[in-house]
Coordinates of C-alpha atoms and ligand atoms in Angstrom, one line a residue:
M1356 CA -45.4 -21.7 -26.3
S1357 CA -44.2 -24.4 -23.9
E1358 CA -43.2 -27.8 -25.1
K1359 CA -45.0 -30.5 -23.2
L1360 CA -46.1 -34.0 -23.7
T1361 CA -49.5 -34.7 -22.2
S1362 CA -52.3 -37.3 -22.4
I1363 CA -55.9 -36.4 -22.0
E1364 CA -57.2 -37.0 -18.4
P1365 CA -58.8 -40.4 -18.2
D1366 CA -62.5 -40.9 -17.5
P1367 CA -62.8 -41.9 -13.9
A1368 CA -65.8 -44.2 -14.2
P1369 CA -66.2 -45.6 -17.7
Q1370 CA -69.2 -47.8 -18.4
T1371 CA -68.4 -51.2 -19.6
G1372 CA -68.6 -51.7 -23.3
M1373 CA -67.5 -48.2 -24.2
R1374 CA -64.7 -47.7 -26.7
K1375 CA -61.5 -46.3 -25.3
V1376 CA -59.5 -43.5 -26.8
F1377 CA -55.9 -42.6 -25.9
V1378 CA -54.8 -39.1 -27.1
K1379 CA -51.2 -38.1 -26.9
T1380 CA -50.4 -34.4 -27.3
Y1381 CA -47.1 -33.0 -28.5
G1382 CA -46.2 -29.3 -28.6
C1383 CA -48.0 -26.1 -27.7
Q1384 CA -51.1 -25.3 -25.7
M1385 CA -53.2 -25.0 -28.9
N1386 CA -52.6 -28.8 -29.4
V1387 CA -53.6 -29.4 -25.7
Y1388 CA -56.8 -27.5 -26.4
D1389 CA -57.4 -29.4 -29.7
S1390 CA -56.9 -32.7 -28.0
Q1391 CA -59.5 -31.9 -25.4
R1392 CA -61.9 -30.8 -28.1
M1393 CA -61.3 -34.1 -30.1
A1394 CA -61.9 -36.1 -26.9
D1395 CA -65.2 -34.1 -26.4
S1396 CA -66.4 -34.8 -29.9
L1397 CA -65.5 -38.5 -29.4
A1398 CA -67.3 -38.6 -26.1
A1399 CA -70.5 -37.8 -28.0
E1400 CA -69.7 -41.0 -30.0
G1401 CA -69.4 -43.2 -27.0
Y1402 CA -65.7 -43.0 -26.4
V1403 CA -64.1 -42.7 -23.0
A1404 CA -60.5 -41.4 -22.5
T1405 CA -57.8 -43.8 -21.2
D1406 CA -54.3 -42.9 -20.3
T1407 CA -52.6 -46.1 -21.6
P1408 CA -52.4 -46.9 -25.3
E1409 CA -52.3 -50.7 -24.7
D1410 CA -56.0 -50.9 -24.0
A1411 CA -57.2 -48.3 -26.4
D1412 CA -59.5 -49.0 -29.3
L1413 CA -58.4 -45.7 -30.8
V1414 CA -55.0 -44.0 -30.5
L1415 CA -54.6 -40.4 -31.6
L1416 CA -51.2 -38.7 -31.8
N1417 CA -51.6 -34.9 -31.9
T1418 CA -48.3 -33.9 -33.4
C1419 CA -46.1 -30.8 -33.5
H1420 CA -44.0 -29.7 -36.5
I1421 CA -42.3 -26.5 -35.1
R1422 CA -38.8 -27.9 -34.9
E1423 CA -36.8 -30.8 -36.3
K1424 CA -37.1 -34.4 -35.3
A1425 CA -40.9 -34.1 -35.1
S1426 CA -41.3 -36.7 -37.9
E1427 CA -38.7 -39.0 -36.6
K1428 CA -40.4 -38.9 -33.2
L1429 CA -43.7 -39.6 -34.8
F1430 CA -42.5 -42.6 -36.8
S1431 CA -40.7 -44.2 -33.8
A1432 CA -43.9 -43.8 -31.8
L1433 CA -45.8 -45.4 -34.7
G1434 CA -43.4 -48.3 -34.7
R1435 CA -44.2 -49.0 -31.1
L1436 CA -47.9 -48.7 -31.8
R1437 CA -47.8 -51.1 -34.7
K1438 CA -46.5 -53.8 -32.3
M1439 CA -49.4 -53.0 -29.9
K1440 CA -51.9 -53.1 -32.7
D1441 CA -50.5 -56.5 -33.8
M1442 CA -50.8 -57.8 -30.2
R1443 CA -54.4 -56.6 -29.9
A1444 CA -55.2 -58.2 -33.3
A1445 CA -53.8 -61.5 -32.0
E1446 CA -56.4 -61.2 -29.2
G1447 CA -59.1 -60.5 -31.8
K1448 CA -59.3 -56.8 -30.9
E1449 CA -58.9 -53.8 -33.1
M1450 CA -56.8 -50.7 -32.7
T1451 CA -57.3 -47.7 -34.9
I1452 CA -54.4 -45.4 -35.2
G1453 CA -54.8 -41.7 -36.1
V1454 CA -52.2 -38.9 -36.7
A1455 CA -53.5 -35.4 -36.0
G1456 CA -51.9 -32.0 -35.7
C1457 CA -49.3 -30.1 -37.7
V1458 CA -47.2 -33.1 -38.9
A1459 CA -50.4 -34.6 -40.2
Q1460 CA -51.2 -31.3 -42.0
A1461 CA -47.6 -31.0 -43.4
E1462 CA -47.1 -34.6 -44.5
G1463 CA -50.6 -35.9 -45.3
E1464 CA -50.7 -39.1 -47.2
E1465 CA -46.9 -39.6 -46.9
I1466 CA -47.5 -40.7 -43.3
I1467 CA -49.7 -43.6 -44.4
R1468 CA -47.2 -44.5 -47.1
R1469 CA -44.3 -44.7 -44.6
A1470 CA -46.4 -46.2 -41.8
P1471 CA -49.2 -48.3 -43.3
T1472 CA -50.4 -49.1 -39.7
V1473 CA -51.9 -45.6 -39.7
D1474 CA -55.6 -45.6 -40.5
L1475 CA -56.3 -41.9 -40.3
V1476 CA -54.5 -38.6 -40.9
I1477 CA -56.3 -35.5 -39.8
G1478 CA -55.2 -31.9 -40.0
P1479 CA -55.8 -29.3 -37.3
Q1480 CA -58.6 -27.6 -39.2
T1481 CA -60.6 -30.8 -39.7
Y1482 CA -61.2 -32.2 -36.2
H1483 CA -64.9 -31.6 -36.3
R1484 CA -65.0 -34.3 -39.0
L1485 CA -63.4 -36.9 -36.8
P1486 CA -66.5 -39.0 -36.0
E1487 CA -67.3 -39.2 -39.7
A1488 CA -63.7 -40.0 -40.6
L1489 CA -63.7 -42.8 -38.1
A1490 CA -66.9 -44.2 -39.5
R1491 CA -65.1 -44.4 -42.9
V1492 CA -62.1 -46.1 -41.3
R1493 CA -64.5 -48.7 -39.8
G1494 CA -65.8 -49.2 -43.3
G1495 CA -62.3 -50.3 -44.3
E1496 CA -60.9 -47.0 -45.8
K1497 CA -57.6 -45.3 -45.1
V1498 CA -58.6 -41.7 -44.5
V1499 CA -56.6 -38.4 -45.1
E1500 CA -58.5 -35.3 -44.0
T1501 CA -56.5 -32.1 -44.4
E1502 CA -58.6 -29.9 -46.6
Y1503 CA -61.5 -28.1 -44.9
A1504 CA -62.0 -24.5 -43.9
I1505 CA -61.2 -23.6 -40.3
E1506 CA -64.5 -21.7 -39.8
D1507 CA -66.3 -25.1 -39.9
K1508 CA -64.1 -26.4 -37.1
F1509 CA -65.0 -23.5 -34.8
E1510 CA -68.6 -23.8 -35.5
H1511 CA -68.9 -27.6 -35.1
L1512 CA -66.6 -28.6 -32.4
P1513 CA -68.6 -29.1 -29.2
A1514 CA -67.7 -27.2 -26.0
P1515 CA -66.9 -29.6 -23.2
R1516 CA -69.7 -31.0 -21.0
R1517 CA -69.9 -29.5 -17.5
E1518 CA -68.7 -32.6 -15.7
V1519 CA -65.7 -32.8 -18.0
T1520 CA -64.8 -29.2 -17.3
R1521 CA -65.0 -30.0 -13.6
R1522 CA -62.5 -32.8 -14.0
R1523 CA -60.1 -30.7 -16.1
G1524 CA -59.9 -28.1 -13.4
V1525 CA -60.4 -24.5 -12.7
S1526 CA -58.1 -23.1 -15.3
A1527 CA -59.0 -23.7 -19.0
F1528 CA -57.8 -22.9 -22.5
L1529 CA -60.1 -21.2 -25.0
T1530 CA -59.0 -20.8 -28.6
V1531 CA -60.0 -17.4 -30.0
Q1532 CA -57.8 -17.3 -33.1
E1533 CA -55.9 -19.7 -35.2
G1534 CA -53.3 -19.4 -37.9
C1535 CA -50.7 -16.8 -38.8
D1536 CA -50.1 -14.3 -41.6
K1537 CA -46.8 -13.1 -40.3
F1538 CA -44.5 -15.5 -42.2
C1539 CA -41.4 -15.3 -40.0
T1540 CA -38.8 -16.9 -42.2
F1541 CA -38.0 -19.7 -39.8
C1542 CA -41.5 -20.8 -39.0
V1543 CA -43.8 -23.5 -40.4
V1544 CA -47.0 -22.3 -38.6
P1545 CA -48.3 -20.2 -41.5
Y1546 CA -48.1 -23.4 -43.6
T1547 CA -49.4 -25.9 -41.1
R1548 CA -52.1 -23.8 -39.4
G1549 CA -52.9 -21.6 -42.4
A1550 CA -54.1 -18.0 -42.5
E1551 CA -55.2 -16.0 -39.5
V1552 CA -58.8 -16.6 -38.6
S1553 CA -60.5 -15.0 -35.6
R1554 CA -63.5 -16.7 -33.9
P1555 CA -66.6 -14.6 -33.6
V1556 CA -67.4 -12.9 -30.3
A1557 CA -70.6 -14.8 -29.7
Q1558 CA -68.9 -18.2 -30.0
I1559 CA -66.1 -17.2 -27.7
V1560 CA -68.5 -15.8 -25.1
A1561 CA -70.7 -18.9 -25.3
E1562 CA -67.8 -21.2 -24.7
A1563 CA -66.4 -19.1 -21.9
E1564 CA -69.8 -19.1 -20.2
R1565 CA -70.0 -22.8 -20.6
L1566 CA -66.6 -23.2 -19.0
A1567 CA -67.5 -20.8 -16.2
E1568 CA -70.7 -22.8 -15.4
G1569 CA -68.4 -25.9 -15.2
G1570 CA -66.4 -24.2 -12.5
V1571 CA -63.6 -22.6 -14.5
R1572 CA -62.2 -19.5 -12.8
E1573 CA -59.2 -18.7 -15.1
L1574 CA -59.3 -18.5 -18.8
T1575 CA -56.2 -18.5 -21.1
L1576 CA -57.1 -17.3 -24.5
L1577 CA -55.1 -19.1 -27.2
G1578 CA -54.0 -18.2 -30.7
Q1579 CA -50.8 -18.6 -32.7
N1580 CA -51.1 -14.8 -32.9
V1581 CA -53.6 -14.2 -30.3
N1582 CA -53.3 -10.5 -30.2
A1583 CA -54.1 -10.3 -33.9
W1584 CA -57.6 -11.4 -32.9
H1585 CA -60.3 -9.0 -34.1
G1586 CA -64.0 -9.1 -34.6
T1587 CA -67.3 -7.3 -34.4
G1588 CA -68.2 -6.7 -30.8
D1589 CA -71.7 -7.1 -29.3
D1590 CA -71.9 -3.2 -29.4
G1591 CA -71.5 -3.4 -33.2
R1592 CA -68.0 -1.9 -33.1
E1593 CA -64.8 -3.4 -34.3
W1594 CA -63.0 -5.0 -31.4
G1595 CA -59.4 -6.1 -30.8
L1596 CA -58.2 -8.4 -28.1
G1597 CA -58.3 -5.6 -25.5
E1598 CA -62.0 -5.1 -25.9
L1599 CA -62.6 -8.9 -26.0
L1600 CA -60.8 -9.2 -22.6
F1601 CA -63.1 -6.6 -21.1
R1602 CA -66.2 -8.5 -22.4
L1603 CA -65.0 -11.8 -21.0
A1604 CA -64.2 -10.2 -17.6
R1605 CA -68.0 -9.6 -17.2
I1606 CA -68.8 -13.4 -17.2
P1607 CA -69.9 -14.5 -13.7
G1608 CA -67.3 -16.9 -12.1
I1609 CA -64.4 -15.9 -14.3
A1610 CA -61.8 -14.3 -12.0
R1611 CA -58.7 -14.3 -14.1
L1612 CA -57.7 -13.9 -17.7
R1613 CA -54.5 -14.6 -19.7
Y1614 CA -53.7 -14.9 -23.3
T1615 CA -50.9 -16.4 -25.4
T1616 CA -48.9 -16.2 -27.8
S1617 CA -48.5 -12.6 -28.9
H1618 CA -46.5 -10.8 -31.6
P1619 CA -45.0 -7.4 -30.7
R1620 CA -46.5 -5.8 -33.8
D1621 CA -50.0 -6.6 -32.6
M1622 CA -49.7 -5.1 -29.1
D1623 CA -52.1 -2.2 -29.7
D1624 CA -53.0 0.7 -27.3
A1625 CA -56.3 -0.9 -26.3
L1626 CA -54.5 -4.1 -25.3
I1627 CA -51.9 -2.2 -23.3
A1628 CA -54.8 -0.2 -21.7
A1629 CA -56.4 -3.5 -20.7
H1630 CA -53.3 -4.4 -18.8
R1631 CA -53.6 -1.1 -16.9
D1632 CA -57.4 -1.1 -16.3
L1633 CA -58.3 -4.7 -15.9
P1634 CA -56.8 -6.1 -12.7
M1635 CA -58.1 -9.6 -13.5
L1636 CA -55.8 -9.7 -16.6
M1637 CA -52.9 -11.4 -15.0
P1638 CA -49.4 -9.7 -15.0
Y1639 CA -47.7 -12.3 -17.1
L1640 CA -47.0 -11.8 -20.8
H1641 CA -45.3 -14.1 -23.3
L1642 CA -44.0 -11.7 -25.9
P1643 CA -41.4 -13.4 -28.1
V1644 CA -38.7 -11.3 -29.7
Q1645 CA -36.5 -14.2 -31.1
S1646 CA -33.4 -12.0 -31.5
G1647 CA -31.9 -8.7 -30.3
S1648 CA -30.1 -7.9 -33.6
D1649 CA -31.9 -5.7 -36.1
R1650 CA -30.1 -7.4 -39.0
I1651 CA -31.4 -10.8 -37.8
L1652 CA -34.8 -9.5 -37.0
K1653 CA -35.0 -8.3 -40.6
A1654 CA -33.8 -11.6 -42.0
M1655 CA -36.4 -13.3 -39.8
N1656 CA -39.1 -11.0 -41.2
R1657 CA -40.2 -10.0 -37.7
R1658 CA -41.0 -6.5 -39.0
H1659 CA -39.8 -4.5 -36.0
K1660 CA -36.5 -3.4 -34.5
A1661 CA -34.9 -4.3 -31.2
E1662 CA -35.4 -0.7 -29.8
E1663 CA -39.1 -0.8 -30.8
Y1664 CA -39.5 -4.0 -28.7
L1665 CA -37.7 -2.4 -25.8
R1666 CA -40.0 0.7 -26.0
L1667 CA -43.0 -1.5 -26.1
I1668 CA -41.8 -3.4 -23.0
D1669 CA -41.4 0.0 -21.2
R1670 CA -45.0 1.0 -22.1
I1671 CA -46.4 -2.4 -20.9
R1672 CA -44.5 -2.0 -17.6
E1673 CA -45.8 1.5 -17.2
A1674 CA -49.3 0.1 -17.6
R1675 CA -48.7 -2.8 -15.3
P1676 CA -45.6 -2.4 -13.1
D1677 CA -45.7 -6.0 -11.7
M1678 CA -45.7 -7.5 -15.2
A1679 CA -43.6 -10.7 -15.5
L1680 CA -42.2 -11.0 -19.0
S1681 CA -41.6 -14.2 -20.9
G1682 CA -40.1 -14.6 -24.4
D1683 CA -38.9 -17.0 -27.1
F1684 CA -35.4 -16.9 -28.6
I1685 CA -33.7 -18.5 -31.5
V1686 CA -29.9 -18.7 -31.7
G1687 CA -27.9 -19.5 -34.8
F1688 CA -30.3 -18.2 -37.4
P1689 CA -28.5 -18.2 -40.8
G1690 CA -26.0 -15.4 -41.0
E1691 CA -26.0 -14.7 -37.2
T1692 CA -22.6 -13.3 -36.2
D1693 CA -21.0 -13.1 -32.8
Q1694 CA -22.1 -9.5 -32.7
D1695 CA -25.7 -10.3 -33.6
F1696 CA -25.7 -12.8 -30.7
E1697 CA -24.2 -10.3 -28.3
D1698 CA -27.0 -7.9 -29.3
T1699 CA -29.5 -10.6 -28.2
M1700 CA -27.7 -11.0 -24.9
E1701 CA -27.8 -7.2 -24.4
L1702 CA -31.6 -7.1 -25.1
V1703 CA -32.1 -9.9 -22.6
R1704 CA -30.1 -7.9 -20.0
R1705 CA -32.2 -4.9 -20.6
V1706 CA -35.6 -6.6 -20.5
N1707 CA -34.9 -8.8 -17.5
Y1708 CA -37.2 -11.8 -18.2
A1709 CA -39.1 -13.7 -15.5
Q1710 CA -39.1 -16.8 -17.8
A1711 CA -38.2 -17.7 -21.4
Y1712 CA -37.8 -20.4 -24.0
S1713 CA -34.8 -20.6 -26.2
F1714 CA -33.9 -22.8 -29.1
K1715 CA -31.2 -23.5 -31.7
Y1716 CA -32.4 -22.6 -35.1
S1717 CA -33.6 -25.7 -37.0
P1718 CA -34.2 -25.3 -40.8
R1719 CA -37.7 -26.3 -41.6
P1720 CA -38.3 -27.5 -45.2
G1721 CA -40.4 -25.1 -47.2
T1722 CA -39.6 -22.0 -45.1
P1723 CA -37.5 -19.2 -46.6
G1724 CA -34.9 -19.4 -43.8
A1725 CA -33.9 -22.9 -44.8
D1726 CA -32.7 -21.6 -48.2
L1727 CA -30.6 -18.8 -46.8
P1728 CA -26.8 -18.9 -47.0
N1729 CA -24.4 -18.9 -44.1
H1730 CA -26.0 -21.5 -41.8
V1731 CA -24.3 -21.5 -38.4
D1732 CA -22.2 -24.4 -37.2
E1733 CA -23.9 -26.7 -34.7
A1734 CA -21.1 -26.2 -32.2
V1735 CA -21.5 -22.4 -32.4
K1736 CA -25.2 -22.8 -31.9
D1737 CA -24.6 -25.0 -28.9
E1738 CA -22.3 -22.6 -27.3
R1739 CA -24.6 -19.6 -27.9
L1740 CA -27.6 -21.5 -26.5
Q1741 CA -25.7 -22.4 -23.4
R1742 CA -24.7 -18.8 -22.7
L1743 CA -28.2 -17.5 -23.4
Q1744 CA -29.8 -20.1 -21.2
A1745 CA -27.4 -19.4 -18.4
L1746 CA -28.4 -15.7 -18.5
L1747 CA -32.1 -16.4 -18.8
S1748 CA -32.0 -18.9 -15.9
S1749 CA -30.2 -16.4 -13.7
Q1750 CA -32.9 -13.9 -14.5
Q1751 CA -35.6 -16.5 -13.8
Y1752 CA -34.1 -17.3 -10.3
A1753 CA -33.7 -13.7 -9.5
F1754 CA -37.3 -13.1 -10.4
Q1755 CA -38.5 -16.0 -8.2
D1756 CA -36.3 -14.8 -5.3
S1757 CA -37.7 -11.3 -5.6
L1758 CA -41.1 -12.7 -4.8
V1759 CA -40.2 -14.0 -1.4
G1760 CA -42.0 -11.9 1.2
V1761 CA -44.6 -10.7 -1.3
E1762 CA -48.3 -11.0 -0.5
T1763 CA -50.5 -12.0 -3.4
D1764 CA -53.6 -13.9 -4.5
V1765 CA -53.4 -17.5 -5.5
L1766 CA -56.0 -19.5 -7.4
L1767 CA -56.2 -23.0 -5.8
E1768 CA -56.0 -25.6 -8.5
K1769 CA -55.3 -29.2 -7.4
P1770 CA -54.0 -31.4 -4.6
G1771 CA -50.3 -31.2 -3.9
R1772 CA -47.9 -34.2 -4.0
F1773 CA -48.2 -34.7 -0.2
A1774 CA -51.3 -35.0 1.9
G1775 CA -52.5 -31.6 3.3
Q1776 CA -50.8 -29.7 0.4
I1777 CA -52.6 -27.9 -2.3
V1778 CA -51.1 -26.3 -5.5
G1779 CA -52.3 -23.0 -6.6
R1780 CA -51.3 -20.5 -9.3
S1781 CA -49.7 -17.2 -8.7
P1782 CA -50.6 -14.2 -10.9
W1783 CA -47.2 -14.8 -12.6
L1784 CA -48.1 -18.3 -13.6
L1785 CA -45.7 -20.0 -11.3
P1786 CA -47.3 -22.7 -9.2
V1787 CA -47.6 -22.1 -5.5
I1788 CA -47.6 -24.8 -2.8
I1789 CA -49.7 -24.1 0.3
D1790 CA -51.1 -26.1 3.2
G1791 CA -54.8 -26.6 2.5
N1792 CA -57.4 -29.1 1.6
T1793 CA -59.0 -30.1 -1.7
D1794 CA -62.4 -28.6 -0.9
Q1795 CA -60.9 -25.2 -1.4
I1796 CA -60.1 -25.9 -5.1
G1797 CA -61.4 -23.0 -7.2
D1798 CA -61.0 -20.5 -4.3
I1799 CA -58.7 -17.5 -4.6
I1800 CA -56.9 -16.9 -1.3
H1801 CA -54.5 -14.3 -0.1
V1802 CA -51.0 -15.6 0.8
K1803 CA -47.5 -14.6 1.7
I1804 CA -44.7 -16.2 -0.3
T1805 CA -42.1 -17.6 2.1
A1806 CA -39.7 -19.5 -0.2
T1807 CA -39.0 -20.6 -3.7
G1808 CA -38.7 -24.2 -5.0
T1809 CA -37.1 -25.1 -8.4
N1810 CA -40.0 -24.0 -10.5
S1811 CA -42.5 -23.1 -7.8
L1812 CA -43.2 -20.9 -4.8
I1813 CA -44.0 -21.9 -1.3
A1814 CA -46.5 -19.7 0.5
Q1815 CA -48.5 -19.4 3.7
K1816 CA -52.2 -18.5 3.8
L1817 CA -53.0 -15.1 5.4
T1818 CA -56.2 -14.7 7.2
Ligands
5AD3249 N1 -36.1 -23.3 -35.3 C1 -36.0 -23.0 -34.0 N2 -36.9 -22.5 -33.2 C2 -38.1 -22.2 -33.8 N3 -39.3 -21.7 -33.4 C3 -40.2 -21.7 -34.4 N4 -39.6 -22.2 -35.5 C4 -38.3 -22.5 -35.2 C5 -37.3 -23.0 -35.9 N5 -37.4 -23.3 -37.2 C6 -39.4 -21.3 -32.0 C7 -39.7 -19.8 -31.9 C8 -41.2 -19.7 -31.7 C9 -41.4 -20.9 -30.8 C10 -42.7 -21.4 -30.7 O1 -40.6 -21.9 -31.4 O2 -38.9 -19.2 -30.9 O3 -41.5 -18.5 -31.0
SF4_3250 FE1 -44.5 -18.4 -36.6 FE2 -43.9 -15.8 -36.7 FE3 -46.4 -16.6 -37.0 FE4 -45.2 -16.8 -34.6 S1 -45.6 -14.9 -35.8 S2 -46.5 -18.4 -35.6 S3 -43.1 -17.3 -35.2 S4 -44.7 -17.1 -38.4

């Protein structure tokens, strides 16, 4: 999962008199997707998106709780919003402030107690109740909604309108699964997002078709544990993610598929076979391992050994030799010794990642890891993180350099920073900068990679 801060794309031509909503997203792609769905359900209520909080009638902060400082970040953002709300009130205008996402789920009413400026707290499973919750806020209530079953959300959240999809671009997220039953001992997700729930095939296919009609060419299936997705297929058989990918591949217009985030335990044979037999399943896989030490993997409750992960990587690379691998790592989990850390470094050398995220362990209240003895010194965590990141960066640059001279297909996504440039996406997720014009957006063209930038590739179109 990548850490990003994004706001919902503003409506280009709002009609006068419409209410404005500003949505700020913290954390993972699932939150980005949820923010878009919240904006969609608010659009039906007459709200348009704006990208500045100052002129918003409604501000929604979609929060992340995965690591420390989430609450501090939230409360300082709320302090700034309180001032804006007061300024608007002085002009006779209202501003409703809502907190959504995983901090909302974890802290509930406590948020309103600490920051009375907040009008609404809404957990990730309850977004379909947003319009109703806002009506109650307008009636003078402070509302906390964190209780409902996730199936309701899946059924009732609207898919985006076609023109909205067009504005959002040719690559879209689609949530197929939410929640997690794995209970890794460092992680809050099983508590904030709840138990694993898979969306039914028909719902997923309908949303994918709707996105494709709106011009989407590339779908990224989302789930906290996306490869644990399962359901009854339209052939009546039990499907896993591999079968679902084959089904989505048949939708006209869809040219590329991706999925994230996966757990090594759920990489089954059918999914590996999909990587072999489905060329439109892109050769990029985010498969977190967290540590290369069996002792630490056990303490983390990851339920596999380092060697098992390495064997799995071999099988995936056999199925798809051009696969670029990405991972997540935690350094300084309680009890991690120098040797445990060296085992992680060794695993990284053996896998050779194209890209990775790494973090210092941060104890999350309520998780078993927080109560373990032998917490690692901050200075030791810092030093380990630096060494690990240096190794991962060198692998990332080596991967990018290895692509120079390679011919590949690129999906053209958006205008580049300079006139006459266009940004596309390589199969390995890295952006590619090419000369071209915006009427080609949505096309897939054949290019030769000529150079690398910091986090991008430069390419020339081949005719
Ligand atoms: N401390 C540090 N990193 C964490 N992650 C999850 N929980 C913690 C924590 N308590 C990291 C894991 C996970 C990614 C999304 O965030 O590496 O895969
Ligand atoms: Fe958290 Fe582990 Fe579940 Fe991933 S698999 S969401 S790290 S508990």
